[in-house]
PDB file of C-alpha atoms in Angstrom:
ATOM      1  CA  ASP A 136     202.309 205.540  54.282  1.00  0.00           C
ATOM      2  CA  GLN A 137     201.448 202.296  55.921  1.00  0.00           C
ATOM      3  CA  GLN A 138     203.379 199.909  54.924  1.00  0.00           C
ATOM      4  CA  VAL A 139     202.165 196.753  56.578  1.00  0.00           C
ATOM      5  CA  LYS A 140     197.813 196.359  56.032  1.00  0.00           C
ATOM      6  CA  GLN A 141     195.274 194.248  57.516  1.00  0.00           C
ATOM      7  CA  ASN A 142     192.467 194.932  55.258  1.00  0.00           C
ATOM      8  CA  SER A 143     190.167 192.748  57.379  1.00  0.00           C
ATOM      9  CA  PRO A 144     189.341 194.508  60.714  1.00  0.00           C
ATOM     10  CA  SER A 145     187.227 191.505  61.956  1.00  0.00           C
ATOM     11  CA  LEU A 146     186.848 187.745  61.034  1.00  0.00           C
ATOM     12  CA  SER A 147     183.853 185.233  62.484  1.00  0.00           C
ATOM     13  CA  VAL A 148     184.809 181.642  61.985  1.00  0.00           C
ATOM     14  CA  GLN A 149     183.251 178.551  63.787  1.00  0.00           C
ATOM     15  CA  GLU A 150     185.079 176.352  66.057  1.00  0.00           C
ATOM     16  CA  GLY A 151     186.886 173.894  64.499  1.00  0.00           C
ATOM     17  CA  ARG A 152     187.059 175.644  61.098  1.00  0.00           C
ATOM     18  CA  ILE A 153     189.814 177.003  59.693  1.00  0.00           C
ATOM     19  CA  SER A 154     190.656 180.893  59.934  1.00  0.00           C
ATOM     20  CA  ILE A 155     192.748 182.580  57.551  1.00  0.00           C
ATOM     21  CA  LEU A 156     194.016 186.287  58.408  1.00  0.00           C
ATOM     22  CA  ASN A 157     195.973 188.178  55.525  1.00  0.00           C
ATOM     23  CA  CYS A 158     198.663 190.699  55.121  1.00  0.00           C
ATOM     24  CA  ASP A 159     199.964 192.798  52.514  1.00  0.00           C
ATOM     25  CA  TYR A 160     203.275 195.023  52.649  1.00  0.00           C
ATOM     26  CA  THR A 161     204.567 197.621  50.338  1.00  0.00           C
ATOM     27  CA  ASN A 162     208.099 197.892  51.451  1.00  0.00           C
ATOM     28  CA  SER A 163     210.218 195.307  49.419  1.00  0.00           C
ATOM     29  CA  MET A 164     212.790 195.495  51.794  1.00  0.00           C
ATOM     30  CA  PHE A 165     210.943 193.737  54.523  1.00  0.00           C
ATOM     31  CA  ASP A 166     212.975 190.655  54.940  1.00  0.00           C
ATOM     32  CA  TYR A 167     211.122 189.242  58.794  1.00  0.00           C
ATOM     33  CA  PHE A 168     207.439 188.930  59.544  1.00  0.00           C
ATOM     34  CA  LEU A 169     206.113 188.218  62.725  1.00  0.00           C
ATOM     35  CA  TRP A 170     202.456 187.377  63.902  1.00  0.00           C
ATOM     36  CA  TYR A 171     201.029 188.904  67.205  1.00  0.00           C
ATOM     37  CA  LYS A 172     198.091 187.997  69.518  1.00  0.00           C
ATOM     38  CA  LYS A 173     196.539 190.849  71.574  1.00  0.00           C
ATOM     39  CA  TYR A 174     194.119 190.127  74.039  1.00  0.00           C
ATOM     40  CA  PRO A 175     192.024 192.710  75.359  1.00  0.00           C
ATOM     41  CA  ALA A 176     194.058 195.052  78.317  1.00  0.00           C
ATOM     42  CA  GLU A 177     197.149 192.683  77.719  1.00  0.00           C
ATOM     43  CA  GLY A 178     200.025 193.494  75.312  1.00  0.00           C
ATOM     44  CA  PRO A 179     200.715 191.710  72.462  1.00  0.00           C
ATOM     45  CA  THR A 180     202.319 188.447  72.517  1.00  0.00           C
ATOM     46  CA  PHE A 181     204.531 186.925  69.896  1.00  0.00           C
ATOM     47  CA  LEU A 182     202.532 183.755  67.901  1.00  0.00           C
ATOM     48  CA  ILE A 183     205.075 183.128  65.072  1.00  0.00           C
ATOM     49  CA  SER A 184     207.555 184.397  62.363  1.00  0.00           C
ATOM     50  CA  ILE A 185     208.828 183.792  59.074  1.00  0.00           C
ATOM     51  CA  SER A 186     212.228 185.247  56.977  1.00  0.00           C
ATOM     52  CA  SER A 187     212.051 185.897  53.519  1.00  0.00           C
ATOM     53  CA  ILE A 188     214.107 182.956  52.629  1.00  0.00           C
ATOM     54  CA  LYS A 189     210.944 180.806  53.597  1.00  0.00           C
ATOM     55  CA  ASP A 190     207.664 180.448  52.096  1.00  0.00           C
ATOM     56  CA  LYS A 191     206.131 178.667  54.867  1.00  0.00           C
ATOM     57  CA  ASN A 192     206.706 178.014  58.838  1.00  0.00           C
ATOM     58  CA  GLU A 193     204.877 176.121  60.621  1.00  0.00           C
ATOM     59  CA  ASP A 194     204.129 175.814  64.546  1.00  0.00           C
ATOM     60  CA  GLY A 195     201.297 173.176  65.816  1.00  0.00           C
ATOM     61  CA  ARG A 196     197.844 174.651  64.868  1.00  0.00           C
ATOM     62  CA  PHE A 197     199.989 178.096  63.081  1.00  0.00           C
ATOM     63  CA  THR A 198     200.903 178.207  59.965  1.00  0.00           C
ATOM     64  CA  VAL A 199     202.251 181.532  58.098  1.00  0.00           C
ATOM     65  CA  PHE A 200     202.554 181.527  54.021  1.00  0.00           C
ATOM     66  CA  LEU A 201     204.646 183.985  52.602  1.00  0.00           C
ATOM     67  CA  ASN A 202     204.116 185.064  49.038  1.00  0.00           C
ATOM     68  CA  LYS A 203     207.193 187.250  48.090  1.00  0.00           C
ATOM     69  CA  SER A 204     206.133 188.410  44.519  1.00  0.00           C
ATOM     70  CA  ALA A 205     202.399 189.317  45.721  1.00  0.00           C
ATOM     71  CA  LYS A 206     204.036 191.356  49.015  1.00  0.00           C
ATOM     72  CA  HIS A 207     201.391 189.235  50.909  1.00  0.00           C
ATOM     73  CA  LEU A 208     201.794 186.539  54.035  1.00  0.00           C
ATOM     74  CA  SER A 209     198.899 184.726  55.524  1.00  0.00           C
ATOM     75  CA  LEU A 210     198.083 183.326  59.111  1.00  0.00           C
ATOM     76  CA  HIS A 211     196.408 180.133  59.127  1.00  0.00           C
ATOM     77  CA  ILE A 212     194.746 178.772  62.294  1.00  0.00           C
ATOM     78  CA  VAL A 213     193.515 174.782  62.169  1.00  0.00           C
ATOM     79  CA  PRO A 214     191.449 173.986  64.130  1.00  0.00           C
ATOM     80  CA  SER A 215     190.347 177.389  65.317  1.00  0.00           C
ATOM     81  CA  GLN A 216     189.406 177.236  68.862  1.00  0.00           C
ATOM     82  CA  PRO A 217     187.581 179.896  70.717  1.00  0.00           C
ATOM     83  CA  GLY A 218     190.545 180.838  73.035  1.00  0.00           C
ATOM     84  CA  ASP A 219     191.695 182.143  69.597  1.00  0.00           C
ATOM     85  CA  SER A 220     189.454 184.906  69.992  1.00  0.00           C
ATOM     86  CA  ALA A 221     192.013 187.841  69.807  1.00  0.00           C
ATOM     87  CA  VAL A 222     193.096 190.701  67.744  1.00  0.00           C
ATOM     88  CA  TYR A 223     196.267 189.672  65.529  1.00  0.00           C
ATOM     89  CA  PHE A 224     198.929 191.799  64.459  1.00  0.00           C
ATOM     90  CA  CYS A 225     200.884 191.430  61.506  1.00  0.00           C
ATOM     91  CA  ALA A 226     204.466 193.152  61.685  1.00  0.00           C
ATOM     92  CA  ALA A 227     207.520 193.126  59.512  1.00  0.00           C
ATOM     93  CA  SER A 228     211.495 194.582  59.509  1.00  0.00           C
ATOM     94  CA  ALA A 229     214.061 195.141  57.431  1.00  0.00           C
ATOM     95  CA  VAL A 230     217.707 194.162  58.142  1.00  0.00           C
ATOM     96  CA  MET A 231     217.644 192.228  61.240  1.00  0.00           C
ATOM     97  CA  GLY A 232     217.004 194.158  64.364  1.00  0.00           C
ATOM     98  CA  ASN A 233     215.537 197.388  63.412  1.00  0.00           C
ATOM     99  CA  GLN A 234     212.416 199.055  63.265  1.00  0.00           C
ATOM    100  CA  PHE A 235     209.016 197.248  62.964  1.00  0.00           C
ATOM    101  CA  TYR A 236     206.107 198.295  61.376  1.00  0.00           C
ATOM    102  CA  PHE A 237     202.731 196.988  62.260  1.00  0.00           C
ATOM    103  CA  GLY A 238     199.523 196.451  60.565  1.00  0.00           C
ATOM    104  CA  THR A 239     196.077 197.823  62.156  1.00  0.00           C
ATOM    105  CA  GLY A 240     194.829 194.241  62.988  1.00  0.00           C
ATOM    106  CA  THR A 241     192.029 192.173  62.821  1.00  0.00           C
ATOM    107  CA  SER A 242     189.703 190.848  65.534  1.00  0.00           C
ATOM    108  CA  LEU A 243     189.496 187.079  65.395  1.00  0.00           C
ATOM    109  CA  THR A 244     186.146 185.776  66.823  1.00  0.00           C
ATOM    110  CA  VAL A 245     185.454 182.087  67.027  1.00  0.00           C
ATOM    111  CA  ILE A 246     182.374 181.392  67.962  1.00  0.00           C
ATOM    112  CA  PRO A 247     181.909 177.668  69.574  1.00  0.00           C
TER     113      PRO A 247
ATOM    114  CA  GLU B 805     204.976 185.750  84.651  1.00  0.00           C
ATOM    115  CA  ALA B 806     204.880 188.735  82.805  1.00  0.00           C
ATOM    116  CA  ASP B 807     209.081 189.473  82.525  1.00  0.00           C
ATOM    117  CA  ILE B 808     208.203 193.423  81.656  1.00  0.00           C
ATOM    118  CA  TYR B 809     206.296 195.599  83.581  1.00  0.00           C
ATOM    119  CA  GLN B 810     204.680 198.845  82.880  1.00  0.00           C
ATOM    120  CA  THR B 811     203.426 201.051  85.563  1.00  0.00           C
ATOM    121  CA  PRO B 812     200.452 202.642  85.861  1.00  0.00           C
ATOM    122  CA  ARG B 813     198.368 200.504  83.808  1.00  0.00           C
ATOM    123  CA  TYR B 814     195.859 203.193  83.196  1.00  0.00           C
ATOM    124  CA  LEU B 815     196.134 206.819  84.398  1.00  0.00           C
ATOM    125  CA  VAL B 816     193.580 209.797  84.144  1.00  0.00           C
ATOM    126  CA  ILE B 817     195.378 213.227  84.665  1.00  0.00           C
ATOM    127  CA  GLY B 818     194.775 216.881  83.761  1.00  0.00           C
ATOM    128  CA  THR B 819     195.917 218.722  80.868  1.00  0.00           C
ATOM    129  CA  GLY B 820     199.281 220.597  81.771  1.00  0.00           C
ATOM    130  CA  LYS B 821     200.493 217.734  84.171  1.00  0.00           C
ATOM    131  CA  LYS B 822     203.823 216.128  83.873  1.00  0.00           C
ATOM    132  CA  ILE B 823     203.942 212.385  83.661  1.00  0.00           C
ATOM    133  CA  THR B 824     206.158 209.145  83.560  1.00  0.00           C
ATOM    134  CA  LEU B 825     205.070 205.689  82.370  1.00  0.00           C
ATOM    135  CA  GLU B 826     207.479 203.306  83.885  1.00  0.00           C
ATOM    136  CA  CYS B 827     208.709 200.015  81.946  1.00  0.00           C
ATOM    137  CA  SER B 828     210.658 197.534  83.153  1.00  0.00           C
ATOM    138  CA  GLN B 829     212.351 194.152  82.167  1.00  0.00           C
ATOM    139  CA  THR B 830     214.008 191.341  83.628  1.00  0.00           C
ATOM    140  CA  MET B 831     215.465 189.245  80.893  1.00  0.00           C
ATOM    141  CA  GLY B 832     218.534 191.475  80.616  1.00  0.00           C
ATOM    142  CA  HIS B 833     217.494 192.627  76.989  1.00  0.00           C
ATOM    143  CA  ASP B 834     219.894 195.154  75.261  1.00  0.00           C
ATOM    144  CA  LYS B 835     216.954 196.895  73.427  1.00  0.00           C
ATOM    145  CA  MET B 836     213.902 198.606  74.147  1.00  0.00           C
ATOM    146  CA  TYR B 837     211.216 200.180  72.528  1.00  0.00           C
ATOM    147  CA  TRP B 838     207.993 202.507  73.207  1.00  0.00           C
ATOM    148  CA  TYR B 839     205.313 202.201  70.414  1.00  0.00           C
ATOM    149  CA  GLN B 840     201.628 204.327  70.735  1.00  0.00           C
ATOM    150  CA  GLN B 841     198.750 202.879  69.769  1.00  0.00           C
ATOM    151  CA  ASP B 842     195.114 204.123  69.276  1.00  0.00           C
ATOM    152  CA  PRO B 843     192.093 201.866  69.185  1.00  0.00           C
ATOM    153  CA  GLY B 844     191.542 200.371  65.310  1.00  0.00           C
ATOM    154  CA  MET B 845     194.925 201.766  64.526  1.00  0.00           C
ATOM    155  CA  GLU B 846     198.695 200.264  63.960  1.00  0.00           C
ATOM    156  CA  LEU B 847     201.316 200.357  66.655  1.00  0.00           C
ATOM    157  CA  HIS B 848     203.661 203.542  66.056  1.00  0.00           C
ATOM    158  CA  LEU B 849     206.906 203.200  67.209  1.00  0.00           C
ATOM    159  CA  ILE B 850     208.061 206.492  68.993  1.00  0.00           C
ATOM    160  CA  HIS B 851     211.274 205.871  70.883  1.00  0.00           C
ATOM    161  CA  TYR B 852     213.780 203.133  71.079  1.00  0.00           C
ATOM    162  CA  SER B 853     217.350 202.287  72.592  1.00  0.00           C
ATOM    163  CA  TYR B 854     219.919 199.688  71.956  1.00  0.00           C
ATOM    164  CA  GLY B 855     221.525 199.839  75.313  1.00  0.00           C
ATOM    165  CA  VAL B 856     222.040 202.439  78.397  1.00  0.00           C
ATOM    166  CA  ASN B 857     222.521 205.918  77.355  1.00  0.00           C
ATOM    167  CA  SER B 858     221.120 205.167  73.651  1.00  0.00           C
ATOM    168  CA  THR B 859     217.997 206.826  72.837  1.00  0.00           C
ATOM    169  CA  GLU B 860     216.441 207.277  69.225  1.00  0.00           C
ATOM    170  CA  LYS B 861     213.327 208.972  68.248  1.00  0.00           C
ATOM    171  CA  GLY B 862     210.675 206.656  66.157  1.00  0.00           C
ATOM    172  CA  ASP B 863     208.809 207.342  63.046  1.00  0.00           C
ATOM    173  CA  LEU B 864     206.045 208.746  64.671  1.00  0.00           C
ATOM    174  CA  SER B 865     206.965 212.355  66.095  1.00  0.00           C
ATOM    175  CA  SER B 866     206.268 212.561  69.930  1.00  0.00           C
ATOM    176  CA  GLU B 867     206.818 215.262  72.499  1.00  0.00           C
ATOM    177  CA  SER B 868     207.286 212.607  75.183  1.00  0.00           C
ATOM    178  CA  THR B 869     211.104 211.950  76.042  1.00  0.00           C
ATOM    179  CA  VAL B 870     212.981 208.418  77.533  1.00  0.00           C
ATOM    180  CA  SER B 871     216.355 208.182  79.221  1.00  0.00           C
ATOM    181  CA  ARG B 872     217.940 204.902  79.544  1.00  0.00           C
ATOM    182  CA  ILE B 873     220.278 204.643  82.398  1.00  0.00           C
ATOM    183  CA  ARG B 874     220.129 201.275  83.449  1.00  0.00           C
ATOM    184  CA  THR B 875     219.726 198.382  81.022  1.00  0.00           C
ATOM    185  CA  GLU B 876     216.518 197.254  82.880  1.00  0.00           C
ATOM    186  CA  HIS B 877     214.641 200.568  82.565  1.00  0.00           C
ATOM    187  CA  PHE B 878     213.139 202.708  79.987  1.00  0.00           C
ATOM    188  CA  PRO B 879     210.656 205.329  81.250  1.00  0.00           C
ATOM    189  CA  LEU B 880     208.837 207.627  79.186  1.00  0.00           C
ATOM    190  CA  THR B 881     208.000 211.192  80.323  1.00  0.00           C
ATOM    191  CA  LEU B 882     205.462 213.981  79.162  1.00  0.00           C
ATOM    192  CA  GLU B 883     206.493 217.292  80.665  1.00  0.00           C
ATOM    193  CA  SER B 884     203.089 218.855  79.883  1.00  0.00           C
ATOM    194  CA  ALA B 885     199.981 216.703  79.067  1.00  0.00           C
ATOM    195  CA  ARG B 886     197.557 217.345  76.234  1.00  0.00           C
ATOM    196  CA  PRO B 887     194.245 215.434  75.215  1.00  0.00           C
ATOM    197  CA  SER B 888     196.084 214.793  72.168  1.00  0.00           C
ATOM    198  CA  HIS B 889     198.230 212.685  74.165  1.00  0.00           C
ATOM    199  CA  THR B 890     195.247 210.503  75.149  1.00  0.00           C
ATOM    200  CA  SER B 891     196.292 206.706  74.005  1.00  0.00           C
ATOM    201  CA  GLN B 892     197.954 203.283  74.902  1.00  0.00           C
ATOM    202  CA  TYR B 893     201.358 203.166  75.672  1.00  0.00           C
ATOM    203  CA  LEU B 894     203.266 199.764  74.658  1.00  0.00           C
ATOM    204  CA  CYS B 895     206.612 199.496  76.112  1.00  0.00           C
ATOM    205  CA  ALA B 896     208.716 196.036  74.612  1.00  0.00           C
ATOM    206  CA  SER B 897     212.315 194.842  74.773  1.00  0.00           C
ATOM    207  CA  SER B 898     214.221 192.232  72.849  1.00  0.00           C
ATOM    208  CA  PRO B 899     217.674 190.876  72.936  1.00  0.00           C
ATOM    209  CA  PHE B 900     220.425 192.575  70.649  1.00  0.00           C
ATOM    210  CA  PHE B 901     221.441 188.951  68.910  1.00  0.00           C
ATOM    211  CA  ARG B 902     217.890 187.650  68.298  1.00  0.00           C
ATOM    212  CA  ALA B 903     216.370 191.045  67.774  1.00  0.00           C
ATOM    213  CA  ASN B 904     213.241 190.148  65.829  1.00  0.00           C
ATOM    214  CA  VAL B 905     211.103 189.090  68.553  1.00  0.00           C
ATOM    215  CA  LEU B 906     209.738 191.772  70.599  1.00  0.00           C
ATOM    216  CA  THR B 907     208.691 190.852  74.392  1.00  0.00           C
ATOM    217  CA  PHE B 908     205.537 193.463  74.879  1.00  0.00           C
ATOM    218  CA  GLY B 909     204.298 194.692  78.368  1.00  0.00           C
ATOM    219  CA  ALA B 910     200.834 194.651  79.319  1.00  0.00           C
ATOM    220  CA  GLY B 911     200.629 198.835  77.898  1.00  0.00           C
ATOM    221  CA  SER B 912     199.353 201.826  79.786  1.00  0.00           C
ATOM    222  CA  ARG B 913     196.455 203.516  79.017  1.00  0.00           C
ATOM    223  CA  LEU B 914     196.506 207.419  79.192  1.00  0.00           C
ATOM    224  CA  THR B 915     193.510 209.528  79.373  1.00  0.00           C
ATOM    225  CA  VAL B 916     194.047 213.228  79.523  1.00  0.00           C
ATOM    226  CA  LEU B 917     191.209 215.713  80.002  1.00  0.00           C
TER     227      LEU B 917
END
């Protein structure tokens, strides 16, 4: 059973607007969440993370929000740029350093 | 500037062949992982290692085997490849004390005919 879900396989956004990518999880033991970005023919690269003691983490144009009660996190990219076009994976882990569980990814297209 | 290298990047082979996917990292990371990903699907952990001579199976059952004789090297072997093994295989590593960030290689895309 999938423990991390990304229900939107794709998203298209105009350049300069906000991109919001969503992720839901089912395991209440998860305490660390990450977003990875993947270009075609490359491996995923780490983008931003958040631990369960926070509800927001910001890094430049990227902000991750965590709603523990809803078991939901989201990644906001603002302003979106064409170079942000990629597949974004949400991942979660329980207990520091243990296994990571990944979602199926959301393909973001930023239209110039 | 990749610090984790996977070879081959692409491989097309016939059924029954033995193959080894290589993975090497230059970061001195203790932990290494193999993930398998099919298009549109999540990454599934198939093997991981916490250090030399340590190997464990992941959540997804796999007929592949791994070894960890050196810290920097974590090869994956399929003794007899089948079409069901067609997939992308991603190697990753992380340091022991900051293990929540994985660094991935570029992946090996395997096609078994």
